[in-house]
Amino acid sequence: MNVSGFNHLTLRVTSLNRSLPFYTDILGMTLVHRGRTDSYLEWGSAWICLLERSAAPSAAALAASNSSDDAANSALSSPHSGSGGENAETGVYGSGHDAAAADGPGLDHAAFTIAYADFSDAVERLKQFQVPIVRGPVLRGGGWSVNFLDPDGIQLELFTGTLAERMKDWR
């Protein structure tokens, strides 16, 4: 199998109306397509599909499912679903991070490359919009890193380093 690179992420969200302003206005992604239950965004050379789903299926429902599509889609389910989202009165994003679920299978986080020169401004922007920061900013693995949550509690990371730099520090 000759794979040439990473293609995209599809993230399940509970509301496109709530998630799109976070991804476009706060993070600065470019909206390419807005459908009834999906949206496609570009961010540098990365692209993301936001797929609206009312709620993540339970483990029991997944186990009982005979659909290979459901099983394949569940592999990218965020373990951080919960009570995240923007408070309509304050505009502040609440933490949807579920520490108990963080140890189970699924997507831990999605990381995106950012230039070192842009990193501090990005962190300040996250703070300005009171986006929950769950780790950092911290120098680790050959670069600066900050992990934060989207409105559904999906953990995202901005990282200034490369895999080669990380492997120099990895023990």
PDB file of C-alpha atoms in Angstrom:
ATOM      1  CA  MET A   1       0.000   0.000   0.000  1.00  0.00           C
ATOM      2  CA  ASN A   2       1.623   3.249  -1.117  1.00  0.00           C
ATOM      3  CA  VAL A   3       0.061   6.037   0.971  1.00  0.00           C
ATOM      4  CA  SER A   4       1.354   9.502   0.135  1.00  0.00           C
ATOM      5  CA  GLY A   5       0.180  11.400   3.235  1.00  0.00           C
ATOM      6  CA  PHE A   6      -2.548  12.312   5.651  1.00  0.00           C
ATOM      7  CA  ASN A   7      -5.761  13.474   3.981  1.00  0.00           C
ATOM      8  CA  HIS A   8      -8.370  14.872   6.387  1.00  0.00           C
ATOM      9  CA  LEU A   9     -10.227  14.586   9.697  1.00  0.00           C
ATOM     10  CA  THR A  10     -13.954  14.179  10.134  1.00  0.00           C
ATOM     11  CA  LEU A  11     -15.100  15.370  13.539  1.00  0.00           C
ATOM     12  CA  ARG A  12     -18.553  14.638  14.910  1.00  0.00           C
ATOM     13  CA  VAL A  13     -20.162  17.711  16.439  1.00  0.00           C
ATOM     14  CA  THR A  14     -23.536  18.170  18.066  1.00  0.00           C
ATOM     15  CA  SER A  15     -24.377  21.443  16.283  1.00  0.00           C
ATOM     16  CA  LEU A  16     -22.926  22.999  13.140  1.00  0.00           C
ATOM     17  CA  ASN A  17     -24.493  26.310  14.164  1.00  0.00           C
ATOM     18  CA  ARG A  18     -22.465  26.235  17.391  1.00  0.00           C
ATOM     19  CA  SER A  19     -19.261  24.714  15.992  1.00  0.00           C
ATOM     20  CA  LEU A  20     -18.814  26.715  12.782  1.00  0.00           C
ATOM     21  CA  PRO A  21     -18.255  30.086  14.517  1.00  0.00           C
ATOM     22  CA  PHE A  22     -15.600  28.439  16.723  1.00  0.00           C
ATOM     23  CA  TYR A  23     -13.719  26.892  13.803  1.00  0.00           C
ATOM     24  CA  THR A  24     -14.070  29.877  11.413  1.00  0.00           C
ATOM     25  CA  ASP A  25     -14.176  32.984  13.624  1.00  0.00           C
ATOM     26  CA  ILE A  26     -11.891  31.910  16.478  1.00  0.00           C
ATOM     27  CA  LEU A  27      -9.513  29.438  14.816  1.00  0.00           C
ATOM     28  CA  GLY A  28      -9.628  31.139  11.408  1.00  0.00           C
ATOM     29  CA  MET A  29     -10.473  28.136   9.227  1.00  0.00           C
ATOM     30  CA  THR A  30     -11.952  28.835   5.790  1.00  0.00           C
ATOM     31  CA  LEU A  31     -15.428  27.480   5.111  1.00  0.00           C
ATOM     32  CA  VAL A  32     -15.418  25.674   1.763  1.00  0.00           C
ATOM     33  CA  HIS A  33     -18.862  24.026   1.894  1.00  0.00           C
ATOM     34  CA  ARG A  34     -21.844  24.175   4.250  1.00  0.00           C
ATOM     35  CA  GLY A  35     -24.364  21.362   3.882  1.00  0.00           C
ATOM     36  CA  ARG A  36     -27.392  20.410   5.943  1.00  0.00           C
ATOM     37  CA  THR A  37     -25.424  18.106   8.272  1.00  0.00           C
ATOM     38  CA  ASP A  38     -21.812  18.633   7.204  1.00  0.00           C
ATOM     39  CA  SER A  39     -19.315  21.415   6.600  1.00  0.00           C
ATOM     40  CA  TYR A  40     -15.870  21.360   5.044  1.00  0.00           C
ATOM     41  CA  LEU A  41     -13.132  23.705   6.225  1.00  0.00           C
ATOM     42  CA  GLU A  42      -9.541  24.405   5.179  1.00  0.00           C
ATOM     43  CA  TRP A  43      -6.751  25.440   7.547  1.00  0.00           C
ATOM     44  CA  GLY A  44      -3.434  25.774   5.772  1.00  0.00           C
ATOM     45  CA  SER A  45      -2.867  22.489   3.978  1.00  0.00           C
ATOM     46  CA  ALA A  46      -5.214  20.604   6.341  1.00  0.00           C
ATOM     47  CA  TRP A  47      -8.917  20.121   5.797  1.00  0.00           C
ATOM     48  CA  ILE A  48     -11.620  19.066   8.200  1.00  0.00           C
ATOM     49  CA  CYS A  49     -15.169  17.875   7.822  1.00  0.00           C
ATOM     50  CA  LEU A  50     -17.556  18.699  10.651  1.00  0.00           C
ATOM     51  CA  LEU A  51     -20.339  16.129  10.702  1.00  0.00           C
ATOM     52  CA  GLU A  52     -23.389  17.003  12.773  1.00  0.00           C
ATOM     53  CA  ARG A  53     -24.683  14.165  14.946  1.00  0.00           C
ATOM     54  CA  SER A  54     -27.169  14.631  17.774  1.00  0.00           C
ATOM     55  CA  ALA A  55     -25.211  12.444  20.207  1.00  0.00           C
ATOM     56  CA  ALA A  56     -22.380   9.937  20.191  1.00  0.00           C
ATOM     57  CA  PRO A  57     -23.643   6.341  20.254  1.00  0.00           C
ATOM     58  CA  SER A  58     -23.166   4.407  23.453  1.00  0.00           C
ATOM     59  CA  ALA A  59     -20.654   1.567  23.650  1.00  0.00           C
ATOM     60  CA  ALA A  60     -23.535  -0.902  23.955  1.00  0.00           C
ATOM     61  CA  ALA A  61     -25.187   0.496  20.817  1.00  0.00           C
ATOM     62  CA  LEU A  62     -21.925   0.226  18.895  1.00  0.00           C
ATOM     63  CA  ALA A  63     -21.383  -3.354  20.074  1.00  0.00           C
ATOM     64  CA  ALA A  64     -24.892  -4.299  18.966  1.00  0.00           C
ATOM     65  CA  SER A  65     -24.513  -2.609  15.584  1.00  0.00           C
ATOM     66  CA  ASN A  66     -23.943  -4.829  12.566  1.00  0.00           C
ATOM     67  CA  SER A  67     -23.112  -1.878  10.329  1.00  0.00           C
ATOM     68  CA  SER A  68     -19.469  -1.662   9.281  1.00  0.00           C
ATOM     69  CA  ASP A  69     -20.002   2.046   8.525  1.00  0.00           C
ATOM     70  CA  ASP A  70     -21.065   2.731  12.118  1.00  0.00           C
ATOM     71  CA  ALA A  71     -18.112   0.774  13.469  1.00  0.00           C
ATOM     72  CA  ALA A  72     -15.673   2.587  11.164  1.00  0.00           C
ATOM     73  CA  ASN A  73     -17.081   5.991  12.081  1.00  0.00           C
ATOM     74  CA  SER A  74     -16.889   5.236  15.794  1.00  0.00           C
ATOM     75  CA  ALA A  75     -13.114   4.854  15.551  1.00  0.00           C
ATOM     76  CA  LEU A  76     -12.820   8.621  15.105  1.00  0.00           C
ATOM     77  CA  SER A  77     -15.268   9.464  17.868  1.00  0.00           C
ATOM     78  CA  SER A  78     -13.951  11.914  20.410  1.00  0.00           C
ATOM     79  CA  PRO A  79     -13.640  10.581  23.953  1.00  0.00           C
ATOM     80  CA  HIS A  80     -14.223  14.134  25.111  1.00  0.00           C
ATOM     81  CA  SER A  81     -17.930  14.506  24.425  1.00  0.00           C
ATOM     82  CA  GLY A  82     -19.884  15.986  27.264  1.00  0.00           C
ATOM     83  CA  SER A  83     -21.215  19.335  28.428  1.00  0.00           C
ATOM     84  CA  GLY A  84     -19.044  21.529  26.209  1.00  0.00           C
ATOM     85  CA  GLY A  85     -20.367  24.384  24.168  1.00  0.00           C
ATOM     86  CA  GLU A  86     -20.725  28.100  24.277  1.00  0.00           C
ATOM     87  CA  ASN A  87     -22.701  29.696  27.089  1.00  0.00           C
ATOM     88  CA  ALA A  88     -25.219  31.886  25.238  1.00  0.00           C
ATOM     89  CA  GLU A  89     -25.086  34.608  27.922  1.00  0.00           C
ATOM     90  CA  THR A  90     -21.312  34.879  28.365  1.00  0.00           C
ATOM     91  CA  GLY A  91     -19.972  33.638  25.015  1.00  0.00           C
ATOM     92  CA  VAL A  92     -17.544  31.458  26.982  1.00  0.00           C
ATOM     93  CA  TYR A  93     -16.846  27.910  25.904  1.00  0.00           C
ATOM     94  CA  GLY A  94     -17.479  25.379  28.662  1.00  0.00           C
ATOM     95  CA  SER A  95     -15.362  22.311  29.227  1.00  0.00           C
ATOM     96  CA  GLY A  96     -16.804  19.194  27.630  1.00  0.00           C
ATOM     97  CA  HIS A  97     -13.701  17.237  28.665  1.00  0.00           C
ATOM     98  CA  ASP A  98     -14.658  13.962  30.314  1.00  0.00           C
ATOM     99  CA  ALA A  99     -11.568  12.725  32.160  1.00  0.00           C
ATOM    100  CA  ALA A 100     -13.077   9.258  32.694  1.00  0.00           C
ATOM    101  CA  ALA A 101     -13.636   8.790  28.959  1.00  0.00           C
ATOM    102  CA  ALA A 102     -10.134  10.002  28.043  1.00  0.00           C
ATOM    103  CA  ASP A 103      -8.672   6.563  28.752  1.00  0.00           C
ATOM    104  CA  GLY A 104     -10.999   4.689  26.377  1.00  0.00           C
ATOM    105  CA  PRO A 105     -10.578   4.057  22.647  1.00  0.00           C
ATOM    106  CA  GLY A 106     -11.120   6.778  20.098  1.00  0.00           C
ATOM    107  CA  LEU A 107      -9.470   9.997  19.027  1.00  0.00           C
ATOM    108  CA  ASP A 108      -7.313  11.521  21.780  1.00  0.00           C
ATOM    109  CA  HIS A 109      -6.629  14.804  19.991  1.00  0.00           C
ATOM    110  CA  ALA A 110      -5.938  16.318  16.587  1.00  0.00           C
ATOM    111  CA  ALA A 111      -2.753  18.388  16.252  1.00  0.00           C
ATOM    112  CA  PHE A 112      -2.012  21.097  13.709  1.00  0.00           C
ATOM    113  CA  THR A 113       1.295  22.678  12.761  1.00  0.00           C
ATOM    114  CA  ILE A 114       1.727  26.375  13.492  1.00  0.00           C
ATOM    115  CA  ALA A 115       4.792  28.531  12.896  1.00  0.00           C
ATOM    116  CA  TYR A 116       6.745  29.481  16.008  1.00  0.00           C
ATOM    117  CA  ALA A 117       6.322  33.170  15.049  1.00  0.00           C
ATOM    118  CA  ASP A 118       2.501  32.785  15.163  1.00  0.00           C
ATOM    119  CA  PHE A 119       2.259  30.616  18.283  1.00  0.00           C
ATOM    120  CA  SER A 120       2.027  33.336  20.981  1.00  0.00           C
ATOM    121  CA  ASP A 121      -0.649  35.245  19.060  1.00  0.00           C
ATOM    122  CA  ALA A 122      -2.665  32.053  18.644  1.00  0.00           C
ATOM    123  CA  VAL A 123      -2.490  31.299  22.386  1.00  0.00           C
ATOM    124  CA  GLU A 124      -3.593  34.861  23.177  1.00  0.00           C
ATOM    125  CA  ARG A 125      -6.523  34.490  20.773  1.00  0.00           C
ATOM    126  CA  LEU A 126      -7.631  31.288  22.511  1.00  0.00           C
ATOM    127  CA  LYS A 127      -7.454  33.091  25.867  1.00  0.00           C
ATOM    128  CA  GLN A 128      -9.285  36.132  24.472  1.00  0.00           C
ATOM    129  CA  PHE A 129     -12.233  33.920  23.513  1.00  0.00           C
ATOM    130  CA  GLN A 130     -11.952  31.964  26.794  1.00  0.00           C
ATOM    131  CA  VAL A 131     -11.410  28.688  24.970  1.00  0.00           C
ATOM    132  CA  PRO A 132     -10.609  25.991  27.582  1.00  0.00           C
ATOM    133  CA  ILE A 133      -6.865  25.272  27.497  1.00  0.00           C
ATOM    134  CA  VAL A 134      -6.188  21.795  28.880  1.00  0.00           C
ATOM    135  CA  ARG A 135      -2.380  21.775  28.562  1.00  0.00           C
ATOM    136  CA  GLY A 136       0.248  24.392  27.918  1.00  0.00           C
ATOM    137  CA  PRO A 137       1.522  26.420  26.439  1.00  0.00           C
ATOM    138  CA  VAL A 138       4.515  24.180  27.051  1.00  0.00           C
ATOM    139  CA  LEU A 139       7.797  23.394  25.333  1.00  0.00           C
ATOM    140  CA  ARG A 140       7.791  19.636  24.772  1.00  0.00           C
ATOM    141  CA  GLY A 141       8.818  17.156  22.142  1.00  0.00           C
ATOM    142  CA  GLY A 142      10.874  19.615  20.109  1.00  0.00           C
ATOM    143  CA  GLY A 143       8.352  22.435  19.902  1.00  0.00           C
ATOM    144  CA  TRP A 144       5.831  24.631  21.649  1.00  0.00           C
ATOM    145  CA  SER A 145       2.417  23.058  22.216  1.00  0.00           C
ATOM    146  CA  VAL A 146      -0.997  24.148  23.469  1.00  0.00           C
ATOM    147  CA  ASN A 147      -3.994  21.802  23.790  1.00  0.00           C
ATOM    148  CA  PHE A 148      -7.523  23.181  23.928  1.00  0.00           C
ATOM    149  CA  LEU A 149     -11.167  22.099  23.559  1.00  0.00           C
ATOM    150  CA  ASP A 150     -13.705  22.853  20.862  1.00  0.00           C
ATOM    151  CA  PRO A 151     -17.388  23.483  21.770  1.00  0.00           C
ATOM    152  CA  ASP A 152     -18.045  19.704  21.937  1.00  0.00           C
ATOM    153  CA  GLY A 153     -14.983  18.997  24.074  1.00  0.00           C
ATOM    154  CA  ILE A 154     -12.865  17.619  21.207  1.00  0.00           C
ATOM    155  CA  GLN A 155      -9.230  18.217  22.091  1.00  0.00           C
ATOM    156  CA  LEU A 156      -7.152  20.086  19.514  1.00  0.00           C
ATOM    157  CA  GLU A 157      -3.460  20.996  19.615  1.00  0.00           C
ATOM    158  CA  LEU A 158      -1.293  23.640  17.995  1.00  0.00           C
ATOM    159  CA  PHE A 159       2.341  22.466  17.724  1.00  0.00           C
ATOM    160  CA  THR A 160       5.401  24.295  16.396  1.00  0.00           C
ATOM    161  CA  GLY A 161       7.656  21.256  15.999  1.00  0.00           C
ATOM    162  CA  THR A 162       8.081  18.393  13.563  1.00  0.00           C
ATOM    163  CA  LEU A 163       8.165  14.620  13.950  1.00  0.00           C
ATOM    164  CA  ALA A 164      11.957  14.666  13.483  1.00  0.00           C
ATOM    165  CA  GLU A 165      12.332  17.230  16.286  1.00  0.00           C
ATOM    166  CA  ARG A 166      10.034  15.221  18.532  1.00  0.00           C
ATOM    167  CA  MET A 167      12.005  12.006  17.961  1.00  0.00           C
ATOM    168  CA  LYS A 168      15.239  13.756  19.052  1.00  0.00           C
ATOM    169  CA  ASP A 169      13.656  14.336  22.476  1.00  0.00           C
ATOM    170  CA  TRP A 170      11.719  11.064  22.723  1.00  0.00           C
ATOM    171  CA  ARG A 171      13.208   8.449  24.989  1.00  0.00           C
TER     172      ARG A 171
END
